[in-house]
Structures are given as C-alpha cells and as structure tokens.
Amino acid sequence: MDPRERASRLACVRRDAYRLLGSLFLTPPPGEASGLAALADALRETLGEVAPEVVSELTGDLTAREDAAELTDDYRALLEVQTGRSLVPVESVYAAATFDGTSWQLGRLRNEPWHRVRRRYVEGGFRVRDDVGVESDHISCQLEFLAHLCEVEAGAWEAGRDELAMSVRSRAGRFLREHPASWIRRLRQRAADLARTPLYRLAPLLVERFLAVESAH
C-alpha cells in the first residue's frame, strides 16, 4: 500500500474513534439489546487494541444486558438532567475543579477555556452545530473537532499535500494537549465517583487511554 494511502486510512480510523467516543457523552444509549450489541461491536472494533481490558469490561456488560433501562437512567442523571449526580463534561468546569476527598467543587461555565477552544475551532475551519445544544468546550465538541482535523489530514494525504497533512496533525496534537488531555483525568475521576454503570464509569477512562495513544502518535 502506498504510504500516503496508509496515512490517509489511519487518519480515517482515528476520526471514527474520536466520533464514537464523543457520541458516548452526547447521545443516549441504544434502547434495545441489538443496539447495545452493535455499540459493543463498534467499541471492540474501533478501540479494542487501544485499551483491551477497558473495552472488554464495557462490551461484556453491554452484551449481557437485555435492555438499556439502567444505562438510560445513568445517562440522564449524569449527562442530560441537572441533578446531584450531573457529570457536566465541560472543560471550563473542570479546569478549576477541586476534590477535597469527600466532595467536588466545580468551576463555572464559559471561563477562559471556552473562549480558547472557540478560537481554535475558527482557526481549524470547524463550527459547532447549533442543534447540538452543548457548550463549545464540552468533551464531545472537543473530540468532534479532533475528528474534523483527522478528516482534513486524510484528505491532504490523498491529495499528495504532505506538508498540509503534517501541519494539520501538528495542530491536532497541540489542541489535544492544551484541551481534552489537560482535564480528562479529573473527568474520569469524577465519573468513577458518580456513575452506576460500567459504560459511564469507564467512558472517560477510554477517552484518556485513546488520547495518550494519540499524543504519542
């Protein structure tokens, strides 16, 4: 296989992984056993080599469930409805978050990280969809931006524009380190405290593992 074609395919694989991870924080789980099995297959195929033990625990739980009632309740409490268990996966909230051993003190929405990611989006030719309904520094938006950069990189390799491809990859690396990688550990720790199902307890850990691989890449 031509090196450019290989690089383009790899960029597309990375794009798909970012989009799958982002969707876990943005859309409710599938409602039926068949949908849960399909999600398990997608996790296994896309991220199984990145974090095999995490993916194995997730997929085992998903395929053993007959319905998504417990997952749906966990999703709503953590990510949809404002409750005492709300995860609020937004960088501005976690950039200043502290944990005293018993409780979390979170930051406020639309602090400096919110402004910085919006500038990076404009520079990278990315626009947050108005119908998404989440903050610009929400983890799903940050992962979608990285997916967007992977797609641009793939196109650059296909067009033989090697310098552009490497420039886009460098932009992605800087954004990854400055933004999602800088706060995913705190999100992962809080999810471990609040989540009642393996999917939402381990989703931030899966993101953390994938970002580590991407940072090295």
Tab-separated table of C-alpha atoms in Angstrom:
chain	number	residue	atom	x	y	z
A	1	MET	CA	0.000	0.000	0.000
A	2	ASP	CA	1.229	3.488	-0.861
A	3	PRO	CA	2.478	5.357	2.277
A	4	ARG	CA	0.097	8.259	1.641
A	5	GLU	CA	-2.844	5.890	1.288
A	6	ARG	CA	-1.841	4.164	4.528
A	7	ALA	CA	-1.576	7.515	6.338
A	8	SER	CA	-4.955	8.599	4.972
A	9	ARG	CA	-6.628	5.382	6.124
A	10	LEU	CA	-5.084	5.728	9.571
A	11	ALA	CA	-6.403	9.283	9.831
A	12	CYS	CA	-9.893	8.000	8.977
A	13	VAL	CA	-9.650	5.283	11.629
A	14	ARG	CA	-8.656	7.923	14.188
A	15	ARG	CA	-11.549	10.124	13.042
A	16	ASP	CA	-14.023	7.304	13.613
A	17	ALA	CA	-12.622	6.618	17.088
A	18	TYR	CA	-12.989	10.273	18.096
A	19	ARG	CA	-16.576	10.360	16.849
A	20	LEU	CA	-17.509	7.140	18.627
A	21	LEU	CA	-16.054	8.405	21.906
A	22	GLY	CA	-17.735	11.787	21.554
A	23	SER	CA	-21.117	10.154	20.941
A	24	LEU	CA	-20.982	8.411	24.329
A	25	PHE	CA	-21.289	11.802	26.044
A	26	LEU	CA	-23.861	13.280	23.689
A	27	THR	CA	-26.482	10.683	22.790
A	28	PRO	CA	-28.453	8.251	24.984
A	29	PRO	CA	-27.543	4.566	24.809
A	30	PRO	CA	-29.381	2.330	22.320
A	31	GLY	CA	-32.713	1.233	23.726
A	32	GLU	CA	-32.678	-2.433	22.735
A	33	ALA	CA	-30.326	-5.368	23.218
A	34	SER	CA	-29.479	-5.418	19.493
A	35	GLY	CA	-28.393	-1.778	19.648
A	36	LEU	CA	-26.285	-2.418	22.733
A	37	ALA	CA	-24.632	-5.343	20.939
A	38	ALA	CA	-23.910	-3.095	17.953
A	39	LEU	CA	-22.330	-0.498	20.264
A	40	ALA	CA	-20.227	-3.245	21.838
A	41	ASP	CA	-19.060	-4.341	18.384
A	42	ALA	CA	-18.153	-0.752	17.453
A	43	LEU	CA	-16.159	-0.274	20.648
A	44	ARG	CA	-14.382	-3.584	20.156
A	45	GLU	CA	-13.536	-2.914	16.507
A	46	THR	CA	-12.510	0.741	16.913
A	47	LEU	CA	-10.824	0.817	20.328
A	48	GLY	CA	-10.180	-2.799	21.280
A	49	GLU	CA	-6.452	-2.527	20.618
A	50	VAL	CA	-6.127	0.809	22.425
A	51	ALA	CA	-7.453	-0.316	25.808
A	52	PRO	CA	-8.284	-4.030	25.626
A	53	GLU	CA	-9.141	-4.541	29.311
A	54	VAL	CA	-11.414	-1.470	29.423
A	55	VAL	CA	-13.170	-2.411	26.185
A	56	SER	CA	-13.550	-5.992	27.360
A	57	GLU	CA	-15.328	-4.888	30.545
A	58	LEU	CA	-17.559	-2.478	28.629
A	59	THR	CA	-18.520	-4.893	25.877
A	60	GLY	CA	-19.119	-7.720	28.332
A	61	ASP	CA	-21.567	-5.560	30.269
A	62	LEU	CA	-23.303	-4.254	27.142
A	63	THR	CA	-23.857	-7.660	25.580
A	64	ALA	CA	-25.148	-9.144	28.852
A	65	ARG	CA	-27.957	-6.586	29.149
A	66	GLU	CA	-31.451	-7.365	27.924
A	67	ASP	CA	-32.425	-3.686	27.801
A	68	ALA	CA	-30.926	-0.246	28.372
A	69	ALA	CA	-33.102	0.928	31.276
A	70	GLU	CA	-30.271	1.192	33.794
A	71	LEU	CA	-27.925	2.752	31.227
A	72	THR	CA	-30.570	5.274	30.215
A	73	ASP	CA	-31.163	6.277	33.831
A	74	ASP	CA	-27.431	6.709	34.343
A	75	TYR	CA	-27.097	8.767	31.145
A	76	ARG	CA	-29.931	11.082	32.162
A	77	ALA	CA	-28.616	11.648	35.669
A	78	LEU	CA	-25.028	12.191	34.548
A	79	LEU	CA	-25.353	13.946	31.204
A	80	GLU	CA	-28.867	15.130	30.453
A	81	VAL	CA	-30.742	16.379	33.517
A	82	GLN	CA	-29.301	18.655	36.182
A	83	THR	CA	-29.115	16.501	39.314
A	84	GLY	CA	-26.746	15.964	42.207
A	85	ARG	CA	-25.026	13.377	40.005
A	86	SER	CA	-24.527	15.587	36.938
A	87	LEU	CA	-21.148	14.968	35.368
A	88	VAL	CA	-21.047	18.242	33.344
A	89	PRO	CA	-18.217	17.146	30.997
A	90	VAL	CA	-17.105	20.684	30.121
A	91	GLU	CA	-13.511	21.949	30.295
A	92	SER	CA	-14.351	25.279	31.946
A	93	VAL	CA	-15.979	23.340	34.786
A	94	TYR	CA	-13.001	21.014	35.328
A	95	ALA	CA	-10.134	23.440	34.670
A	96	ALA	CA	-10.712	24.880	38.153
A	97	ALA	CA	-12.268	21.799	39.776
A	98	THR	CA	-11.024	20.560	43.141
A	99	PHE	CA	-11.751	17.456	45.222
A	100	ASP	CA	-11.277	17.518	48.998
A	101	GLY	CA	-11.597	13.773	49.466
A	102	THR	CA	-15.343	13.807	50.019
A	103	SER	CA	-16.870	16.241	47.510
A	104	TRP	CA	-16.137	18.073	44.268
A	105	GLN	CA	-16.023	21.836	43.853
A	106	LEU	CA	-16.536	22.574	40.164
A	107	GLY	CA	-15.684	25.686	38.171
A	108	ARG	CA	-18.093	27.862	36.235
A	109	LEU	CA	-19.205	27.594	32.633
A	110	ARG	CA	-17.718	29.752	29.871
A	111	ASN	CA	-14.446	30.590	31.523
A	112	GLU	CA	-11.195	31.048	29.606
A	113	PRO	CA	-11.097	27.503	28.123
A	114	TRP	CA	-14.431	28.167	26.406
A	115	HIS	CA	-13.001	31.210	24.624
A	116	ARG	CA	-9.770	29.444	23.709
A	117	VAL	CA	-11.433	26.411	22.136
A	118	ARG	CA	-13.716	28.628	20.087
A	119	ARG	CA	-10.672	30.435	18.680
A	120	ARG	CA	-9.055	27.085	17.858
A	121	TYR	CA	-12.224	25.933	16.108
A	122	VAL	CA	-12.255	29.011	13.881
A	123	GLU	CA	-8.562	28.581	13.072
A	124	GLY	CA	-9.193	24.921	12.186
A	125	GLY	CA	-12.220	25.600	9.983
A	126	PHE	CA	-14.650	23.941	12.393
A	127	ARG	CA	-18.062	25.154	13.526
A	128	VAL	CA	-20.037	23.731	16.424
A	129	ARG	CA	-23.518	22.804	15.207
A	130	ASP	CA	-26.236	24.968	16.738
A	131	ASP	CA	-28.530	21.974	17.189
A	132	VAL	CA	-26.078	20.077	19.409
A	133	GLY	CA	-27.095	22.099	22.448
A	134	VAL	CA	-23.874	21.785	24.470
A	135	GLU	CA	-21.073	24.171	25.408
A	136	SER	CA	-18.233	24.635	22.928
A	137	ASP	CA	-15.752	23.169	25.429
A	138	HIS	CA	-17.903	20.084	26.082
A	139	ILE	CA	-15.867	16.898	25.672
A	140	SER	CA	-17.988	15.781	22.707
A	141	CYS	CA	-17.252	19.047	20.844
A	142	GLN	CA	-13.539	18.795	21.512
A	143	LEU	CA	-13.453	15.214	20.267
A	144	GLU	CA	-15.509	16.144	17.196
A	145	PHE	CA	-13.004	18.910	16.401
A	146	LEU	CA	-10.182	16.371	16.549
A	147	ALA	CA	-12.230	14.095	14.273
A	148	HIS	CA	-12.611	17.036	11.879
A	149	LEU	CA	-8.837	17.570	11.832
A	150	CYS	CA	-8.307	13.857	11.140
A	151	GLU	CA	-10.651	14.137	8.169
A	152	VAL	CA	-8.776	17.169	6.832
A	153	GLU	CA	-5.500	15.317	7.294
A	154	ALA	CA	-6.833	12.298	5.416
A	155	GLY	CA	-7.861	14.485	2.503
A	156	ALA	CA	-4.461	16.162	2.441
A	157	TRP	CA	-2.667	12.806	2.243
A	158	GLU	CA	-4.970	11.707	-0.578
A	159	ALA	CA	-4.214	14.917	-2.477
A	160	GLY	CA	-0.463	14.462	-2.054
A	161	ARG	CA	-0.222	17.578	0.125
A	162	ASP	CA	2.198	16.167	2.669
A	163	GLU	CA	3.117	19.485	4.288
A	164	LEU	CA	-0.552	20.328	4.886
A	165	ALA	CA	-1.191	16.873	6.337
A	166	MET	CA	1.676	17.217	8.791
A	167	SER	CA	0.616	20.761	9.677
A	168	VAL	CA	-2.918	19.609	10.460
A	169	ARG	CA	-1.571	16.712	12.524
A	170	SER	CA	0.586	19.163	14.497
A	171	ARG	CA	-2.447	21.405	15.072
A	172	ALA	CA	-4.377	18.409	16.378
A	173	GLY	CA	-1.544	17.480	18.729
A	174	ARG	CA	-1.382	20.967	20.198
A	175	PHE	CA	-5.144	21.127	20.692
A	176	LEU	CA	-5.211	17.666	22.253
A	177	ARG	CA	-2.539	18.561	24.809
A	178	GLU	CA	-3.947	22.023	25.594
A	179	HIS	CA	-7.563	20.933	25.930
A	180	PRO	CA	-9.027	17.406	26.355
A	181	ALA	CA	-5.816	15.828	27.663
A	182	SER	CA	-5.444	18.594	30.252
A	183	TRP	CA	-8.699	17.787	32.069
A	184	ILE	CA	-9.790	14.265	31.129
A	185	ARG	CA	-8.187	12.806	34.277
A	186	ARG	CA	-10.452	14.891	36.530
A	187	LEU	CA	-13.486	13.938	34.473
A	188	ARG	CA	-12.503	10.283	34.722
A	189	GLN	CA	-12.088	10.537	38.487
A	190	ARG	CA	-15.470	12.201	38.968
A	191	ALA	CA	-17.206	9.695	36.691
A	192	ALA	CA	-15.740	6.897	38.830
A	193	ASP	CA	-17.387	8.542	41.865
A	194	LEU	CA	-20.789	9.158	40.268
A	195	ALA	CA	-21.544	6.591	37.563
A	196	ARG	CA	-23.576	3.494	38.386
A	197	THR	CA	-22.906	1.566	35.184
A	198	PRO	CA	-19.636	0.449	33.561
A	199	LEU	CA	-20.379	2.387	30.367
A	200	TYR	CA	-20.392	5.804	32.001
A	201	ARG	CA	-17.817	4.953	34.636
A	202	LEU	CA	-15.312	3.791	32.021
A	203	ALA	CA	-16.093	6.054	29.037
A	204	PRO	CA	-13.806	8.861	30.307
A	205	LEU	CA	-11.068	6.310	31.010
A	206	LEU	CA	-11.377	5.055	27.446
A	207	VAL	CA	-11.029	8.629	26.188
A	208	GLU	CA	-7.991	9.130	28.421
A	209	ARG	CA	-6.306	5.998	27.067
A	210	PHE	CA	-7.026	6.943	23.460
A	211	LEU	CA	-5.722	10.494	23.954
A	212	ALA	CA	-2.497	9.071	25.380
A	213	VAL	CA	-2.033	6.953	22.253
A	214	GLU	CA	-2.859	9.928	20.035
A	215	SER	CA	-0.424	12.171	21.880
A	216	ALA	CA	2.366	9.684	21.222
A	217	HIS	CA	1.259	9.367	17.588
